[in-house]
Coordinates of C-alpha atoms (C1' of nucleotides) in Angstrom, one line a residue:
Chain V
X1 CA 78.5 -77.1 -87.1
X2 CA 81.6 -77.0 -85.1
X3 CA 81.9 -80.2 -84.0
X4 CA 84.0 -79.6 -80.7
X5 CA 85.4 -76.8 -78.8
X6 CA 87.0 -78.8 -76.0
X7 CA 86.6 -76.9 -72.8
X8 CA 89.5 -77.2 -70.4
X9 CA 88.2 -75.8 -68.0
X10 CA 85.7 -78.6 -67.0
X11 CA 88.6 -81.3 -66.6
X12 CA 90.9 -78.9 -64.4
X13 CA 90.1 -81.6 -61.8
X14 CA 91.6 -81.0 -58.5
X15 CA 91.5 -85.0 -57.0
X16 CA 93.7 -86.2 -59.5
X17 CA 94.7 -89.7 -57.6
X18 CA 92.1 -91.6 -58.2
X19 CA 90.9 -90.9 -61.1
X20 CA 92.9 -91.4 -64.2
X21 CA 90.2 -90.5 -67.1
X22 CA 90.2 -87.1 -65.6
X23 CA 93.6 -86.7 -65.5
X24 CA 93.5 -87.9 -69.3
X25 CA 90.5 -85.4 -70.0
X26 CA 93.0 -82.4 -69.8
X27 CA 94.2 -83.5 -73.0
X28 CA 91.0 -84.4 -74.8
X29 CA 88.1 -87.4 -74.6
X30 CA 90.5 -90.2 -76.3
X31 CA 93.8 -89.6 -75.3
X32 CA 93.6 -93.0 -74.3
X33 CA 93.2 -94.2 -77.4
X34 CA 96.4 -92.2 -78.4
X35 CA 98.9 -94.9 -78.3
X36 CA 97.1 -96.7 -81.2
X37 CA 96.2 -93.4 -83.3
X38 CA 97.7 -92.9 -86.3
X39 CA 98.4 -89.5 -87.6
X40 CA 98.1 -87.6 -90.8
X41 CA 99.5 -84.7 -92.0
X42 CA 98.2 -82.5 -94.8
X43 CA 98.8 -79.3 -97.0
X44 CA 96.2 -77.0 -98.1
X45 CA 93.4 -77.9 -99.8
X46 CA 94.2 -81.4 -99.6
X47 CA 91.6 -84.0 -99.2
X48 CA 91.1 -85.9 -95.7
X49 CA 88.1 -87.9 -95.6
X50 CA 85.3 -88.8 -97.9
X51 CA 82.3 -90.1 -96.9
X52 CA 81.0 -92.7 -98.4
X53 CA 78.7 -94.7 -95.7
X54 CA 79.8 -94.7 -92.0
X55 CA 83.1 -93.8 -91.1
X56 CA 85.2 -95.9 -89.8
X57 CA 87.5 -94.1 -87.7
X58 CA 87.1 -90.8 -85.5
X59 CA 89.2 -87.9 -86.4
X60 CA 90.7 -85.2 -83.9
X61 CA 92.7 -82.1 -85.3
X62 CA 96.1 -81.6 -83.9
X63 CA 97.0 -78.8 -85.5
X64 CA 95.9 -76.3 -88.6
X65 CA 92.6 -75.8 -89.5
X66 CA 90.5 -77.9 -92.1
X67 CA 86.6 -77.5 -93.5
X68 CA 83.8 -80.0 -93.8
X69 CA 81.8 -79.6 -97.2
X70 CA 79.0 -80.7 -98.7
X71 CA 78.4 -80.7 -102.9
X72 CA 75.4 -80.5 -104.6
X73 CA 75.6 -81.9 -108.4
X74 CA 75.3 -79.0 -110.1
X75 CA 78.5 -77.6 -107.6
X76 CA 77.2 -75.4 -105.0
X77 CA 78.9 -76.4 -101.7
X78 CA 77.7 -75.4 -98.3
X79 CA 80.5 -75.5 -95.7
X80 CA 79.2 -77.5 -93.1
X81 CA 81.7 -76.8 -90.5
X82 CA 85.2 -75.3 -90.3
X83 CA 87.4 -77.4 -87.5
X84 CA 90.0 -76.4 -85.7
X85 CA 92.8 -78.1 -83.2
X86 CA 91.2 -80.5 -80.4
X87 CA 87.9 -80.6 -82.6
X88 CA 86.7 -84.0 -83.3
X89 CA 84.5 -84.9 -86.3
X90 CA 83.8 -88.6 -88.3
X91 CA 81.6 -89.6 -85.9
X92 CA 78.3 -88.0 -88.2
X93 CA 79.2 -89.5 -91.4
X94 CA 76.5 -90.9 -92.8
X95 CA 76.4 -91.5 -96.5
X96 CA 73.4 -89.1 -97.1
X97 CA 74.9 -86.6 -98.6
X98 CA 78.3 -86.1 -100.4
X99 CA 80.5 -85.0 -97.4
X100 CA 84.0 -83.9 -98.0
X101 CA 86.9 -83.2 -95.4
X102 CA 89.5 -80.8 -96.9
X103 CA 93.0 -79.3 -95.3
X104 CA 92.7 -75.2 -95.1
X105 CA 96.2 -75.0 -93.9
X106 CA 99.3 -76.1 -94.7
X107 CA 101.0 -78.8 -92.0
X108 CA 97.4 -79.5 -90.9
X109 CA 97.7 -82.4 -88.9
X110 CA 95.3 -85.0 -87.1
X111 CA 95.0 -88.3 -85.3
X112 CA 92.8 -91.0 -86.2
X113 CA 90.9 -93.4 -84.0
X114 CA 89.4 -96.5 -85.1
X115 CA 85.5 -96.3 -84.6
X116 CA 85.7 -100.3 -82.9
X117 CA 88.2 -98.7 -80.5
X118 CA 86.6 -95.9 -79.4
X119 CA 83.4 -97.8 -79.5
X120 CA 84.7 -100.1 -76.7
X121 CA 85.9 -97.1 -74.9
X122 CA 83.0 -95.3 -74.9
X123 CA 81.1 -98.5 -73.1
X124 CA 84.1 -99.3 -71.1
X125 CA 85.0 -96.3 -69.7
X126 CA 81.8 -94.0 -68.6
X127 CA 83.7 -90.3 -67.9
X128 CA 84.9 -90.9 -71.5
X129 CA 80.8 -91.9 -72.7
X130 CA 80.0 -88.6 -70.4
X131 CA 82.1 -86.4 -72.0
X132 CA 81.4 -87.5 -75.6
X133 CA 77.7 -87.2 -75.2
X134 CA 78.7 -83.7 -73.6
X135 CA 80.6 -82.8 -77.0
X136 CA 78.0 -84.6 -78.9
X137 CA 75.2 -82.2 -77.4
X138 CA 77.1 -78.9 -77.4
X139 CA 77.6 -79.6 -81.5
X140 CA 73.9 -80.1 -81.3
X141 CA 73.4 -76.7 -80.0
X142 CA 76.3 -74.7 -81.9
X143 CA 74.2 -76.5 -85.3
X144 CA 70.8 -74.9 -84.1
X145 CA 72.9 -71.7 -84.0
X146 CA 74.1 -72.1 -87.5
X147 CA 70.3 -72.4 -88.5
X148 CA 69.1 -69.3 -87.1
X149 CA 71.8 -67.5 -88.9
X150 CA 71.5 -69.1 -92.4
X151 CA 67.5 -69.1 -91.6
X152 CA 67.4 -65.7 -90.9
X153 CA 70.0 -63.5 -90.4
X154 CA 71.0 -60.9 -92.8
X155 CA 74.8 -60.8 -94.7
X156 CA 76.0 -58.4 -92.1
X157 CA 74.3 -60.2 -89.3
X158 CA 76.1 -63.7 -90.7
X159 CA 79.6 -62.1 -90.7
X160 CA 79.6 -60.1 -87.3
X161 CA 78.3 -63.2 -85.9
X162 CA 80.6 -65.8 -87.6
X163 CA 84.1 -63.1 -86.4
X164 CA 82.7 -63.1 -83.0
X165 CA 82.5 -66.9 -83.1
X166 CA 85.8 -67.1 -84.2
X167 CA 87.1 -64.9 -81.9
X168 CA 86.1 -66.9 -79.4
X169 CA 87.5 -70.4 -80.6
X170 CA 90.9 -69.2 -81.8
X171 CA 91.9 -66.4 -79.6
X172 CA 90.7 -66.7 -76.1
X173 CA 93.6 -65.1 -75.4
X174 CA 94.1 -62.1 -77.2
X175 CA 90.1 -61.8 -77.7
X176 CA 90.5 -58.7 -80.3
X177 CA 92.4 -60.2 -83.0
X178 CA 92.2 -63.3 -85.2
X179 CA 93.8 -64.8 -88.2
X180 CA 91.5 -66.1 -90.6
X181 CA 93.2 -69.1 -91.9
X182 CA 90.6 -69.4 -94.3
X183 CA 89.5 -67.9 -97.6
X184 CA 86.9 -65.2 -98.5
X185 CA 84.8 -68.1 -100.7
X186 CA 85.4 -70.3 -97.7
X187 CA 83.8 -67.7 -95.5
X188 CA 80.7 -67.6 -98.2
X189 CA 80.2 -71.3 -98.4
X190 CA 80.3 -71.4 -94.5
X191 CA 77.7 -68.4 -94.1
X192 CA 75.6 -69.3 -97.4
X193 CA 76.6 -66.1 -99.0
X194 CA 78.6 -65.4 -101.9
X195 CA 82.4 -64.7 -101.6
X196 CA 81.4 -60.7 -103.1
X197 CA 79.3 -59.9 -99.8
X198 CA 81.8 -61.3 -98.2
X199 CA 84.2 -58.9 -98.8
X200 CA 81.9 -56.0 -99.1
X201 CA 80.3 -56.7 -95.4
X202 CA 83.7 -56.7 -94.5
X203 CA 84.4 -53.9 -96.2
X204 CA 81.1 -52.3 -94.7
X205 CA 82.6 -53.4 -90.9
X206 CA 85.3 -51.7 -91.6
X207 CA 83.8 -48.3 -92.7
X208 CA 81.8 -49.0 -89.8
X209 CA 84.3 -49.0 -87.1
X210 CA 83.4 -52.4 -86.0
X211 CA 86.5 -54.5 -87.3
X212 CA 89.9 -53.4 -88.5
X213 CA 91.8 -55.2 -90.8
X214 CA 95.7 -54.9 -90.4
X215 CA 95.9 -57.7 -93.7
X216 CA 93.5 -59.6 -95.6
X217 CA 93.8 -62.5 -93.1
X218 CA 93.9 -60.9 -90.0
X219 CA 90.5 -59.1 -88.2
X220 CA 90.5 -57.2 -85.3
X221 CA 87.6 -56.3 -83.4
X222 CA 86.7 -53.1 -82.5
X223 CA 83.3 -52.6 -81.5
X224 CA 82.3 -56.0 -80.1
X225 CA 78.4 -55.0 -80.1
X226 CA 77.9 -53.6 -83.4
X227 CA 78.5 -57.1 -84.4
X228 CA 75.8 -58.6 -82.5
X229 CA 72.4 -59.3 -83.7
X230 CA 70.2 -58.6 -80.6
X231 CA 68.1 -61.8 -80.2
Chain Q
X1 CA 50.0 -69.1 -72.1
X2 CA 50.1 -72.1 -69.5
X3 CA 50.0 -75.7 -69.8
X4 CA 46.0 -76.8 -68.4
X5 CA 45.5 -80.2 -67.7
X6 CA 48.2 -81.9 -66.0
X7 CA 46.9 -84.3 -64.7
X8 CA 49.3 -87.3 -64.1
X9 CA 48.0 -90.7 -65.7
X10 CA 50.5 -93.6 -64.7
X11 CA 51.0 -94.9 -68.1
X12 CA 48.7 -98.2 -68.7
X13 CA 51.3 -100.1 -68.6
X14 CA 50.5 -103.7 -69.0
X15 CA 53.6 -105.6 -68.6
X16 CA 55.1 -104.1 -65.3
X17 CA 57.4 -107.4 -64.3
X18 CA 61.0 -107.1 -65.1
X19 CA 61.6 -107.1 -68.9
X20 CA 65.2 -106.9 -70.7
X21 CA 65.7 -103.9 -72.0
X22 CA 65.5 -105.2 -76.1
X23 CA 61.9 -105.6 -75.5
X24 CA 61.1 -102.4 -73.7
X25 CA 62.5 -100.8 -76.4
X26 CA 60.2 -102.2 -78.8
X27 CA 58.6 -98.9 -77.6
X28 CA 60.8 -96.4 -76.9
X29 CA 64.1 -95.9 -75.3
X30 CA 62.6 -94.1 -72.1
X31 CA 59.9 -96.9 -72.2
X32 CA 61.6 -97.5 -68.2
X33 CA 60.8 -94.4 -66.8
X34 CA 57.3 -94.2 -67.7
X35 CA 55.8 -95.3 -64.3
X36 CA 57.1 -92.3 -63.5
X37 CA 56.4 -90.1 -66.7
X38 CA 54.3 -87.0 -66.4
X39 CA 51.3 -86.9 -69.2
X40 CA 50.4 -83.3 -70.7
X41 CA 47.6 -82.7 -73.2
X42 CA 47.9 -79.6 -75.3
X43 CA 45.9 -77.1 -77.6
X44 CA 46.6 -75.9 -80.5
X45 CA 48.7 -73.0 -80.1
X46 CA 49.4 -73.8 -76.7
X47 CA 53.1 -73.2 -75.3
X48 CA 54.4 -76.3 -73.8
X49 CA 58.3 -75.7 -72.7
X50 CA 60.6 -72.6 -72.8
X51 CA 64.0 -73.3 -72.3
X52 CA 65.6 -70.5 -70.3
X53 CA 68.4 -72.4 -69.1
X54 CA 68.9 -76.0 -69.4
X55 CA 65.9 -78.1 -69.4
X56 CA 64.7 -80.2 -65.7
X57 CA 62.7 -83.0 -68.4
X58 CA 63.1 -84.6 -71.3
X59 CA 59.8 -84.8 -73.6
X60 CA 58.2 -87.1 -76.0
X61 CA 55.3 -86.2 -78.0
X62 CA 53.0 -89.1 -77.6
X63 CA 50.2 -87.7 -80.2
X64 CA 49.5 -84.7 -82.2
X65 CA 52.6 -82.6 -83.2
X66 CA 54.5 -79.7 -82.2
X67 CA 57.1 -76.7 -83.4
X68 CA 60.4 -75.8 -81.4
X69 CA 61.0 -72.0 -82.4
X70 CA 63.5 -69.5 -81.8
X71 CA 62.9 -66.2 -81.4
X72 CA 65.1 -62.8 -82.2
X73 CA 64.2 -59.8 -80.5
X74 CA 62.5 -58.3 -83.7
X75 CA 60.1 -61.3 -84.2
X76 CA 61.8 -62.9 -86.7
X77 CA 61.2 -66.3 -85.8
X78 CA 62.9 -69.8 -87.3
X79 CA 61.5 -73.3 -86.4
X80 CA 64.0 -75.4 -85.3
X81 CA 62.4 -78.5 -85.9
X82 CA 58.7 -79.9 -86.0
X83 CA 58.2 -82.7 -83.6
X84 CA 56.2 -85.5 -84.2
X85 CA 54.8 -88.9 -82.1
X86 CA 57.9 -90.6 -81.1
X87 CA 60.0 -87.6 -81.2
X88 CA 61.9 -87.1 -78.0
X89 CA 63.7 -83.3 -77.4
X90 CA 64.5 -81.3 -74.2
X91 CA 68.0 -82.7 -74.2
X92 CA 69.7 -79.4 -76.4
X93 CA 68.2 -77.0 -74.5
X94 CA 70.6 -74.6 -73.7
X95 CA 70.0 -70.8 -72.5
X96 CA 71.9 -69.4 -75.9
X97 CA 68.7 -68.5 -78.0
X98 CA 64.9 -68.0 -76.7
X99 CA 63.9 -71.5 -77.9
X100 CA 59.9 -72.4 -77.3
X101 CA 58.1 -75.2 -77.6
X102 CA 54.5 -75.1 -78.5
X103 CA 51.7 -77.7 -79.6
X104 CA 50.3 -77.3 -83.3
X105 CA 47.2 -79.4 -82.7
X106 CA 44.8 -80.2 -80.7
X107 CA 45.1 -83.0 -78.5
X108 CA 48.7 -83.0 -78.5
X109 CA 50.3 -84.6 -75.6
X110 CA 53.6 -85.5 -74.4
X111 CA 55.1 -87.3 -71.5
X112 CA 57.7 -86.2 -69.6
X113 CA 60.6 -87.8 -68.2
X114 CA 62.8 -85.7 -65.1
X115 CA 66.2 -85.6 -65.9
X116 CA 67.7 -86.9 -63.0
X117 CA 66.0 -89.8 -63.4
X118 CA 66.9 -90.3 -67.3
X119 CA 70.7 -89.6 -66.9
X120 CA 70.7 -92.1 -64.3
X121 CA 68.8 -94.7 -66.5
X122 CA 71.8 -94.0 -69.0
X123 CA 74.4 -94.6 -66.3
X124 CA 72.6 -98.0 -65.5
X125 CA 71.7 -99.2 -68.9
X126 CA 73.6 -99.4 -71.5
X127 CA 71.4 -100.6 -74.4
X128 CA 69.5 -97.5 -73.6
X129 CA 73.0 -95.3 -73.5
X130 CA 73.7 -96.4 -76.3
X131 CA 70.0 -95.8 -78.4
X132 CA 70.2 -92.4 -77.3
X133 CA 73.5 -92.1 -78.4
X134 CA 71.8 -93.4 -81.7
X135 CA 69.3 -91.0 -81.6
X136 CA 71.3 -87.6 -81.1
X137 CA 73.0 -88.3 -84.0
X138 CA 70.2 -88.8 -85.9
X139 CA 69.2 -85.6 -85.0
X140 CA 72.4 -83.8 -85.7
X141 CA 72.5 -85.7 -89.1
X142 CA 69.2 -84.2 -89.9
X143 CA 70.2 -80.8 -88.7
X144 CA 72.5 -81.2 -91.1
X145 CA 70.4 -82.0 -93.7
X146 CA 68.6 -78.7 -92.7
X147 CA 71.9 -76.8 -93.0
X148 CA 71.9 -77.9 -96.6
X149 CA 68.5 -77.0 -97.5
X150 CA 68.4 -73.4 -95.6
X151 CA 72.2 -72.2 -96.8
X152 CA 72.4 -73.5 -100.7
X153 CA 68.3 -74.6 -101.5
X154 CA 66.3 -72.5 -103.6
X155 CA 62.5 -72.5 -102.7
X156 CA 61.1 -74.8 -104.3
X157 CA 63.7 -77.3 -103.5
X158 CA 62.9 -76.5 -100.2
X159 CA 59.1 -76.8 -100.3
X160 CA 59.9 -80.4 -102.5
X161 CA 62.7 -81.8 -99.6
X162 CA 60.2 -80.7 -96.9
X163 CA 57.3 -82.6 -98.1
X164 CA 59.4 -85.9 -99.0
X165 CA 60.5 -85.9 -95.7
X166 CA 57.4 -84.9 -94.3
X167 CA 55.7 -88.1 -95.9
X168 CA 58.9 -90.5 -95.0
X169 CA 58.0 -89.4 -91.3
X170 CA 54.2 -89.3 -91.2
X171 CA 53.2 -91.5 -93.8
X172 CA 55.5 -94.7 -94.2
X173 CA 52.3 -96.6 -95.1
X174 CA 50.9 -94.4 -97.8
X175 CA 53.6 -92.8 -98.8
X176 CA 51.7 -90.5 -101.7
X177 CA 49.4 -88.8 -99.2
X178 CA 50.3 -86.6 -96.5
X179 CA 48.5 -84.6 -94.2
X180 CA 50.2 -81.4 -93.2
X181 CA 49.3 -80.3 -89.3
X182 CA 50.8 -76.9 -89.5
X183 CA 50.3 -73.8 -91.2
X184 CA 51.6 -72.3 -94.0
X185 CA 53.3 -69.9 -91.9
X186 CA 55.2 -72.1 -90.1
X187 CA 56.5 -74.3 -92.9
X188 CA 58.0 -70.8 -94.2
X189 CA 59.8 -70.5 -90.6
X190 CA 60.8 -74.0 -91.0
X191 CA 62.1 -73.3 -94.7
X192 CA 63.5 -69.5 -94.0
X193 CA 61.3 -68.4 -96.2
X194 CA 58.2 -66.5 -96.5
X195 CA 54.8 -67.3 -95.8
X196 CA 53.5 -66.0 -99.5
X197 CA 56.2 -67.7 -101.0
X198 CA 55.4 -71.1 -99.5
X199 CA 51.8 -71.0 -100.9
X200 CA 53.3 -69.4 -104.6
X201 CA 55.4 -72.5 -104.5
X202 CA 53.0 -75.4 -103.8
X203 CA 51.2 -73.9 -106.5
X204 CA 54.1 -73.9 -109.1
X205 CA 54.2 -77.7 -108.1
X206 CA 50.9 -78.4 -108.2
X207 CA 50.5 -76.9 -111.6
X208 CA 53.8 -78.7 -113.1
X209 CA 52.0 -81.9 -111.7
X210 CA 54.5 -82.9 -108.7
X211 CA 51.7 -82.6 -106.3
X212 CA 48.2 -82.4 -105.7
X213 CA 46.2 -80.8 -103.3
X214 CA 43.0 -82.6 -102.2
X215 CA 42.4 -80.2 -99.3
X216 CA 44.4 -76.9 -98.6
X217 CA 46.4 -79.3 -95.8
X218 CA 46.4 -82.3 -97.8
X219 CA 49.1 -83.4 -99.9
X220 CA 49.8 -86.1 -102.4
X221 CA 52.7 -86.5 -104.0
X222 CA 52.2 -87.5 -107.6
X223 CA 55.9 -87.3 -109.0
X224 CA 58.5 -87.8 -106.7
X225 CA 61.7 -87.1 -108.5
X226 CA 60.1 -83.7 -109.2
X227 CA 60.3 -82.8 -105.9
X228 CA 64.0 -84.2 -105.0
X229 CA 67.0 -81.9 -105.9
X230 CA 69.8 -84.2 -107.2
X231 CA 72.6 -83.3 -104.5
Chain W
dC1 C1' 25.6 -67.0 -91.1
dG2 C1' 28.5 -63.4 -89.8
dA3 C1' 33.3 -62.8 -87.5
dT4 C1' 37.9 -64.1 -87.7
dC5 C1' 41.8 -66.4 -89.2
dT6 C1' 44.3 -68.6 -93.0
dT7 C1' 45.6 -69.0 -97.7
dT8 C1' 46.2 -67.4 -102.3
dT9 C1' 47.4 -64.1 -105.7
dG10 C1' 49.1 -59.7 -107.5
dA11 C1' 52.2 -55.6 -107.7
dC12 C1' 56.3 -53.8 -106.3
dC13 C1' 60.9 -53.6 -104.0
dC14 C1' 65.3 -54.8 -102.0
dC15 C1' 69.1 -57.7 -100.6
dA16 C1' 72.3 -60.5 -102.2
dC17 C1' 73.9 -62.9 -106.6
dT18 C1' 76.2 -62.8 -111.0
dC19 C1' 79.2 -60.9 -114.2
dA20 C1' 83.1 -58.2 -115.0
dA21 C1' 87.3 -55.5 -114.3
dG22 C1' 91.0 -53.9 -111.6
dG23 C1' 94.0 -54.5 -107.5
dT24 C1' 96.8 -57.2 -104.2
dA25 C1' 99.0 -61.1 -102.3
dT26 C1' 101.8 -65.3 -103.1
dG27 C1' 104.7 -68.2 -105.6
dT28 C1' 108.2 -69.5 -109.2
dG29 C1' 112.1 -69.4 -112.2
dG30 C1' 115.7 -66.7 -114.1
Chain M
dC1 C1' 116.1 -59.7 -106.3
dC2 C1' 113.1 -59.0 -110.0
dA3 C1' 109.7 -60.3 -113.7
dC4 C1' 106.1 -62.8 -114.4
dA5 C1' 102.2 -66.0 -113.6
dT6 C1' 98.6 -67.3 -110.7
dA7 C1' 95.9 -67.2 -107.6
dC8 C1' 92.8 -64.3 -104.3
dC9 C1' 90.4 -60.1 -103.0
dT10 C1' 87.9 -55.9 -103.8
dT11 C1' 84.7 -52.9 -106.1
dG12 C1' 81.2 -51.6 -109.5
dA13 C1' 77.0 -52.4 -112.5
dG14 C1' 73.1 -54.8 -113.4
dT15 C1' 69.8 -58.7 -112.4
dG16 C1' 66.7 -61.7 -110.0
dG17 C1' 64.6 -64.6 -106.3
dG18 C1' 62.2 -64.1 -102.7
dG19 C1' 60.3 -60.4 -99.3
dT20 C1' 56.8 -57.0 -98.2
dC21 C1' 52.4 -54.9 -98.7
dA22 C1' 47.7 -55.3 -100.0
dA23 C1' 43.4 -57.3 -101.2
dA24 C1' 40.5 -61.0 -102.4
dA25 C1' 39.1 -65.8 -101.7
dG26 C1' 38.7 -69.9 -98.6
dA27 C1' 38.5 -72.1 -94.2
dT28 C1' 36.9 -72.4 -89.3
dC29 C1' 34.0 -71.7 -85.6
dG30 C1' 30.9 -69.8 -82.5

DNA sequence: CGATCTTTTGACCCCACTCAAGGTATGTGG
DNA sequence: CCACATACCTTGAGTGGGGTCAAAAGATCG
């Protein structure tokens, strides 16, 4: 699940004098929480957040990249979601399962929000409740996409869809090319396949024509529809 | 196929007078809008929503049960979720995926709520805001849940998972016998798995003792720790 | 009580996993 | 700047869990 992929777009309000949430909206759902936020920084493959029970604060990524995981006993971990700057996550901590929070990046940093405080914001201010339950949902929705492709999609079909995904939440600018800040196992645990096929689909992209790969890290996409799965 | 009857019976309501909203939601959280609910009765089989584009209602089953599906264009298809009486939906409906709704019983029926009228009732009242706010999580906790079992499960711990929370959800009264509703075929498209493999594994269970099977949809869970995967 | 759909079971196959070895990037101390 | 250590990545060979195909046995219903 990506938690968040905080559209700009929809807060690019053009009656800005009445409405202060709005105006505070262009930066993201709590800036007004931001005076009491503390922040963290991190280096890779440092630990944020463990759940145990609920959270108590709210998290927001300032900058970097991080993963959420979750361990089975016996150590295979499924990468629940990978999180990326003005994503927001804590709020779906539940002690269930064994729920981890890690740093990808070195100099990831984020801002923490206690839950009573955002609590009160969410009933106090209702263009902040709006666009939580907006976020909320469109995780929702990005989650049922994530089950189709570990349901049934095959290792080929997993990658070409996870780039394109990518593509689209890192470089909206430069659409073609993307730095993976992650790592090929990180990749596997995310798309339930083994770091191996990850690197041979790539590999197999490649050959293709689909994706060229300057470096290890950085993927460019060639052929945008030979990495669609027609649905 | 079309949804038959709609006929529209007011809900029998007995207490119409003005109630705080604790006790209406003794019931449910849209308990509110049912003088205005739509009631649908289904058959088995019968398709009851299609979301191309986002939904006008919001549902909840009432009796019988129901699968959400997706679809890709080579027939492959993965059930989102089973629904249940109580279960609400409607509200992730985006146009991404070809996601259908369709009864599994008889007799199924569902009431429906417009949209309009629900967002405003969340606007208005909080308590309900806030149970619904309650309730989408739930659900994404769950999908994550889901995540879990589709990406890093093996079969059986599949087939075991789904039929301990099929009894926590059907049965909390007899909690050792549960009636499955659906076919085999679409537990496997619940599960990502195969039909034949879902019947080859309540087998294996059955003959290491986990389960027993009175009926081919009845189920009775003799050991449950045999059936849990230790996370 | 025959027609149809669902479930079970068997035989075989394939995609992705595991194990293993070699190559490449990254970091560290001299 | 280089030598070395330590990751990480790629590629190959072989295996296995679950898929597919097929057929028989149950269920369901007119």
């Amino acid at each position: 699940m990506q938690i968040i992929q905080h559209h700009t777009e929809r807060s690019l309000d053009t009656n800005r004098g009445i409405q202060p949430t709005s105006a505070r909206l262009q930066q993201h759902p709590l800036a007004a929480l931001d005076p009491i936020a503390t922040r963290v920084r991190c280096r890779a493959g440092q630990q944020i957040h463990q759940s145990a029970g609920p959270a108590d604060h709210w998290y927001r990524v300032v900058s970097g990249a991080a993963r959420r995981c979750a361990f089975f006993a016996d150590g295979r971990r499924q990468i629940v979601a990978f999180l990326f700057p003005g994503d927001l996550f804590g709020f779906s901590s539940t002690g269930a399962y064994d729920f981890w929070v890690e740093a990808i990046t070195d100099r990831t940093s984020l801002a923490l929000y206690p839950n009573a405080a955002v609590e009160q914001l969410i009933t106090s201010d209702a263009v902040v409740a709006e666009e939580l339950r907006r976020l909320v949902l469109e995780s929702l929705v990005r989650m049922e996409g994530r089950l189709l492709a570990l349901g049934r999609m095959t290792a080929l079909e997993r990658v070409g869809a996870f780039l394109l995904d990518l593509a689209d939440r890192l470089g909206p600018v430069a659409p073609h090319g993307v730095t993976l800040p992650m790592r090929r196992h990180d990749i596997a645990d995310y798309l339930a396949l083994s770091g191996e096929t990850v690197s041979r689909t790539l590999t197999i992209l490649r050959q293709r024509g689909a994706i060229a790969l300057p470096t290890t890290h950085e993927v460019q996409i060639v052929d945008r529809r030979a990495l669609v799965p027609r649905l």
